[in-house]
Amino acid sequence: MLLRVRVTLPDRPGTLGQVARTLGVSGADIVQVVVLERLGGRAVDDFTVVWPGAARLERLLAGLAAIPGVQVDGVWRAIGAPTATGQDAELLAQVAANPADGCATLVDAVPGLLAADWAVAAVVPIDWASSGGGAATVGYASWRTPVPPNLPEVTPLRSRALTMPDGSHFAVVPFGRAGLVLVVARDVAETLTPAAFHRTEVDRLTQLVKASAVILGDRLDLVGAPTAPATGGRS
């Protein structure tokens, strides 16, 4: 299976090589490394690896923990292929090519881009500010979304990462109109613990949502709106 391994490590020569060697010795085949952050002598890296199903993750975690200064922030299953250059632009092109299904296209694609489990376009009541919040309803859900989804409190409407008491993680990004919010989730599994959404991931999602909102315009007002009943027929 494809796994995402997030590691915080000292930003000094040799440490990245130690992490890569440990992954290899444990049985992981590295297919991608993404640097999320370099700050104050520390780096945060995402490794996407092919992991043999019969191998035990305890060996991998113990090996990484034995490297001085290395911290494992999360290990979770990645959905879809590793992130490739140009995927965001390709997604926006698909949204623009078929705007009638543009919001659905975005919601369905985002989990694969961010190694998440599911996503929804949630709709917040128009009077949420005066009423002190309000439960969001689902306008569109990706195919892996649980029914009903366990949505976090998405108001106030601003881009941010959230972690729930059960350990599940969310990224929340508003579209800026119609009370529409994109919610992306990483759920806790029995043997895997996902990492929280990093600020660079939230920033990436924010740019995708902003660009999609410009492309789709008034069509976003229709997401989650009740469908008018069919009329006609013989009297």
Short mmCIF file of C-alpha atoms in Angstrom, two decimals:
data_model
loop_
_atom_site.label_atom_id
_atom_site.label_comp_id
_atom_site.label_asym_id
_atom_site.label_seq_id
_atom_site.Cartn_x
_atom_site.Cartn_y
_atom_site.Cartn_z
CA MET A 1 0.00 0.00 0.00
CA LEU A 2 0.96 3.63 -0.41
CA LEU A 3 1.83 5.42 2.83
CA ARG A 4 2.62 8.99 3.74
CA VAL A 5 5.26 9.39 6.48
CA ARG A 6 5.77 12.87 7.94
CA VAL A 7 9.01 13.46 9.78
CA THR A 8 10.46 16.48 11.60
CA LEU A 9 14.24 16.33 11.52
CA PRO A 10 17.33 18.47 12.09
CA ASP A 11 18.11 20.47 8.95
CA ARG A 12 21.73 19.42 8.71
CA PRO A 13 23.76 17.31 6.26
CA GLY A 14 23.34 13.56 6.65
CA THR A 15 20.08 13.45 8.60
CA LEU A 16 17.86 13.14 5.54
CA GLY A 17 20.06 10.31 4.30
CA GLN A 18 19.71 8.51 7.63
CA VAL A 19 15.93 8.77 7.43
CA ALA A 20 15.91 7.49 3.84
CA ARG A 21 18.18 4.55 4.75
CA THR A 22 16.00 3.65 7.71
CA LEU A 23 12.90 3.66 5.52
CA GLY A 24 14.64 1.39 3.02
CA VAL A 25 15.93 -1.06 5.62
CA SER A 26 12.45 -1.29 7.12
CA GLY A 27 11.03 -2.33 3.75
CA ALA A 28 9.69 0.97 2.42
CA ASP A 29 10.26 1.94 -1.22
CA ILE A 30 10.46 5.75 -1.37
CA VAL A 31 8.63 7.22 -4.36
CA GLN A 32 8.56 10.91 -3.36
CA VAL A 33 9.94 13.37 -0.82
CA VAL A 34 8.30 16.78 -0.29
CA VAL A 35 9.82 19.44 1.97
CA LEU A 36 6.99 21.23 3.77
CA GLU A 37 9.04 23.53 5.97
CA ARG A 38 12.58 24.61 6.82
CA LEU A 39 12.79 26.91 9.81
CA GLY A 40 15.07 27.41 12.80
CA GLY A 41 17.36 24.52 11.95
CA ARG A 42 14.48 22.05 11.60
CA ALA A 43 12.75 20.63 8.54
CA VAL A 44 9.40 18.93 8.03
CA ASP A 45 9.41 16.37 5.20
CA ASP A 46 6.70 14.18 3.74
CA PHE A 47 7.85 10.81 2.41
CA THR A 48 5.48 8.88 0.14
CA VAL A 49 6.45 5.21 0.22
CA VAL A 50 5.25 1.89 -1.08
CA TRP A 51 4.87 -0.28 2.00
CA PRO A 52 4.61 -4.10 1.93
CA GLY A 53 1.34 -5.08 3.56
CA ALA A 54 2.91 -7.89 5.61
CA ALA A 55 5.59 -5.66 7.18
CA ARG A 56 5.16 -4.33 10.69
CA LEU A 57 5.11 -0.57 11.12
CA GLU A 58 6.58 -0.88 14.61
CA ARG A 59 9.96 -1.66 13.08
CA LEU A 60 9.81 1.44 10.92
CA LEU A 61 8.76 3.71 13.79
CA ALA A 62 11.42 2.31 16.11
CA GLY A 63 14.11 2.82 13.49
CA LEU A 64 13.14 6.43 12.85
CA ALA A 65 12.88 7.18 16.58
CA ALA A 66 16.44 5.92 17.03
CA ILE A 67 17.85 8.69 14.79
CA PRO A 68 18.95 11.63 16.97
CA GLY A 69 16.62 14.61 16.67
CA VAL A 70 14.06 12.88 14.43
CA GLN A 71 10.36 12.95 15.29
CA VAL A 72 7.63 11.06 13.43
CA ASP A 73 4.61 13.37 13.10
CA GLY A 74 2.33 10.86 11.40
CA VAL A 75 1.98 7.75 9.27
CA TRP A 76 -1.15 7.28 7.22
CA ARG A 77 -2.45 5.78 4.03
CA ALA A 78 -2.15 7.92 0.91
CA ILE A 79 -5.02 7.84 -1.57
CA GLY A 80 -4.03 8.09 -5.22
CA ALA A 81 -0.65 8.72 -6.82
CA PRO A 82 2.10 10.91 -5.32
CA THR A 83 1.77 14.63 -5.93
CA ALA A 84 3.21 15.68 -9.28
CA THR A 85 4.15 19.08 -10.63
CA GLY A 86 1.24 20.71 -12.42
CA GLN A 87 -1.57 18.76 -10.74
CA ASP A 88 -3.14 21.90 -9.31
CA ALA A 89 -3.18 23.64 -12.69
CA GLU A 90 -4.60 20.51 -14.32
CA LEU A 91 -7.38 20.36 -11.73
CA LEU A 92 -8.32 24.01 -12.28
CA ALA A 93 -8.37 23.39 -16.03
CA GLN A 94 -10.85 20.56 -15.45
CA VAL A 95 -13.01 22.83 -13.29
CA ALA A 96 -13.00 25.50 -16.01
CA ALA A 97 -13.72 22.99 -18.78
CA ASN A 98 -16.91 21.76 -17.09
CA PRO A 99 -18.12 24.47 -14.69
CA ALA A 100 -21.52 22.83 -14.23
CA ASP A 101 -19.74 20.07 -12.29
CA GLY A 102 -16.83 22.23 -11.18
CA CYS A 103 -17.43 22.07 -7.44
CA ALA A 104 -17.86 18.30 -7.56
CA THR A 105 -14.65 17.98 -9.59
CA LEU A 106 -12.73 19.96 -6.97
CA VAL A 107 -14.18 18.05 -4.01
CA ASP A 108 -13.49 14.66 -5.60
CA ALA A 109 -9.88 15.54 -6.49
CA VAL A 110 -8.67 17.22 -3.30
CA PRO A 111 -8.31 14.08 -1.11
CA GLY A 112 -5.88 12.59 -3.60
CA LEU A 113 -3.85 15.79 -3.81
CA LEU A 114 -3.46 16.12 -0.03
CA ALA A 115 -3.33 12.45 1.03
CA ALA A 116 -6.67 12.86 2.79
CA ASP A 117 -9.56 10.44 3.26
CA TRP A 118 -12.53 12.50 2.11
CA ALA A 119 -13.82 15.99 1.43
CA VAL A 120 -17.13 17.82 1.35
CA ALA A 121 -18.45 21.15 0.17
CA ALA A 122 -20.35 22.22 3.27
CA VAL A 123 -22.98 24.96 3.37
CA VAL A 124 -23.24 27.22 6.42
CA PRO A 125 -26.51 29.05 7.25
CA ILE A 126 -26.54 32.61 5.95
CA ASP A 127 -27.24 33.97 9.46
CA TRP A 128 -24.40 32.09 11.15
CA ALA A 129 -22.69 35.30 12.33
CA SER A 130 -25.76 36.69 14.12
CA SER A 131 -26.85 33.33 15.49
CA GLY A 132 -23.43 32.46 16.94
CA GLY A 133 -22.58 29.67 14.49
CA GLY A 134 -24.73 27.01 12.97
CA ALA A 135 -24.56 23.45 11.81
CA ALA A 136 -23.26 23.04 8.27
CA THR A 137 -25.05 20.85 5.75
CA VAL A 138 -23.38 18.85 2.98
CA GLY A 139 -23.74 20.25 -0.52
CA TYR A 140 -21.48 17.69 -2.18
CA ALA A 141 -19.34 14.85 -0.79
CA SER A 142 -16.45 12.84 -2.22
CA TRP A 143 -16.93 9.11 -2.65
CA ARG A 144 -15.17 8.04 0.58
CA THR A 145 -17.12 10.38 2.84
CA PRO A 146 -18.83 8.61 5.77
CA VAL A 147 -22.60 8.93 6.11
CA PRO A 148 -23.28 11.11 7.94
CA PRO A 149 -19.91 12.89 7.96
CA ASN A 150 -18.52 14.04 11.31
CA LEU A 151 -18.01 17.68 10.40
CA PRO A 152 -16.14 20.07 12.69
CA GLU A 153 -17.43 23.53 13.58
CA VAL A 154 -16.45 25.46 10.45
CA THR A 155 -17.40 28.95 11.65
CA PRO A 156 -15.95 31.52 11.79
CA LEU A 157 -15.29 31.25 8.07
CA ARG A 158 -11.52 31.37 7.64
CA SER A 159 -8.86 29.04 6.30
CA ARG A 160 -7.33 26.88 9.02
CA ALA A 161 -6.43 23.40 10.20
CA LEU A 162 -8.41 21.70 12.99
CA THR A 163 -7.84 18.62 15.12
CA MET A 164 -10.76 16.90 16.82
CA PRO A 165 -10.64 15.18 20.25
CA ASP A 166 -10.66 11.75 18.54
CA GLY A 167 -7.46 12.64 16.65
CA SER A 168 -9.01 13.20 13.23
CA HIS A 169 -7.67 16.20 11.32
CA PHE A 170 -9.44 18.72 9.09
CA ALA A 171 -8.55 21.55 6.76
CA VAL A 172 -11.30 24.15 6.37
CA VAL A 173 -11.30 26.72 3.57
CA PRO A 174 -14.25 29.03 2.70
CA PHE A 175 -15.14 29.84 -0.91
CA GLY A 176 -16.07 33.39 0.03
CA ARG A 177 -19.69 33.21 -1.10
CA ALA A 178 -22.98 31.42 -0.43
CA GLY A 179 -21.75 30.16 2.95
CA LEU A 180 -19.82 27.47 1.09
CA VAL A 181 -16.82 25.85 2.77
CA LEU A 182 -14.46 23.11 1.60
CA VAL A 183 -13.75 20.63 4.40
CA VAL A 184 -11.01 18.02 3.94
CA ALA A 185 -10.47 15.20 6.44
CA ARG A 186 -7.84 12.73 7.57
CA ASP A 187 -9.39 10.07 9.78
CA VAL A 188 -7.63 8.05 12.46
CA ALA A 189 -7.25 4.38 11.55
CA GLU A 190 -6.70 1.44 13.88
CA THR A 191 -2.98 1.08 13.14
CA LEU A 192 -2.18 4.42 11.48
CA THR A 193 -2.05 7.94 12.87
CA PRO A 194 -2.26 10.75 10.30
CA ALA A 195 -0.47 14.05 10.69
CA ALA A 196 -2.35 17.30 11.00
CA PHE A 197 -2.67 19.46 7.92
CA HIS A 198 0.46 21.57 7.63
CA ARG A 199 0.10 25.28 6.98
CA THR A 200 1.62 24.83 3.51
CA GLU A 201 -1.15 22.33 2.74
CA VAL A 202 -3.80 24.75 3.98
CA ASP A 203 -2.23 27.51 1.86
CA ARG A 204 -2.27 25.24 -1.19
CA LEU A 205 -5.91 24.36 -0.61
CA THR A 206 -6.78 28.02 -0.14
CA GLN A 207 -5.28 28.92 -3.51
CA LEU A 208 -7.22 26.10 -5.20
CA VAL A 209 -10.49 27.21 -3.61
CA LYS A 210 -9.95 30.89 -4.43
CA ALA A 211 -9.16 30.10 -8.06
CA SER A 212 -12.16 27.76 -8.33
CA ALA A 213 -14.43 30.43 -6.84
CA VAL A 214 -13.31 32.88 -9.53
CA ILE A 215 -13.91 30.29 -12.26
CA LEU A 216 -17.31 29.13 -11.00
CA GLY A 217 -18.76 32.45 -9.84
CA ASP A 218 -22.54 32.35 -9.44
CA ARG A 219 -22.62 28.57 -9.93
CA LEU A 220 -21.44 28.19 -6.34
CA ASP A 221 -24.77 29.61 -5.18
CA LEU A 222 -26.43 26.45 -6.49
CA VAL A 223 -24.35 24.01 -4.43
CA GLY A 224 -26.61 22.46 -1.82
CA ALA A 225 -29.68 24.33 -3.08
CA PRO A 226 -32.84 22.20 -3.19
CA THR A 227 -33.70 20.87 -6.59
CA ALA A 228 -36.92 22.23 -7.99
CA PRO A 229 -39.55 19.53 -8.57
CA ALA A 230 -40.24 18.56 -12.13
CA THR A 231 -43.30 20.20 -13.68
CA GLY A 232 -45.42 19.38 -16.68
CA GLY A 233 -47.37 16.35 -17.70
CA ARG A 234 -50.89 15.99 -18.94
CA SER A 235 -53.73 17.66 -17.08
#
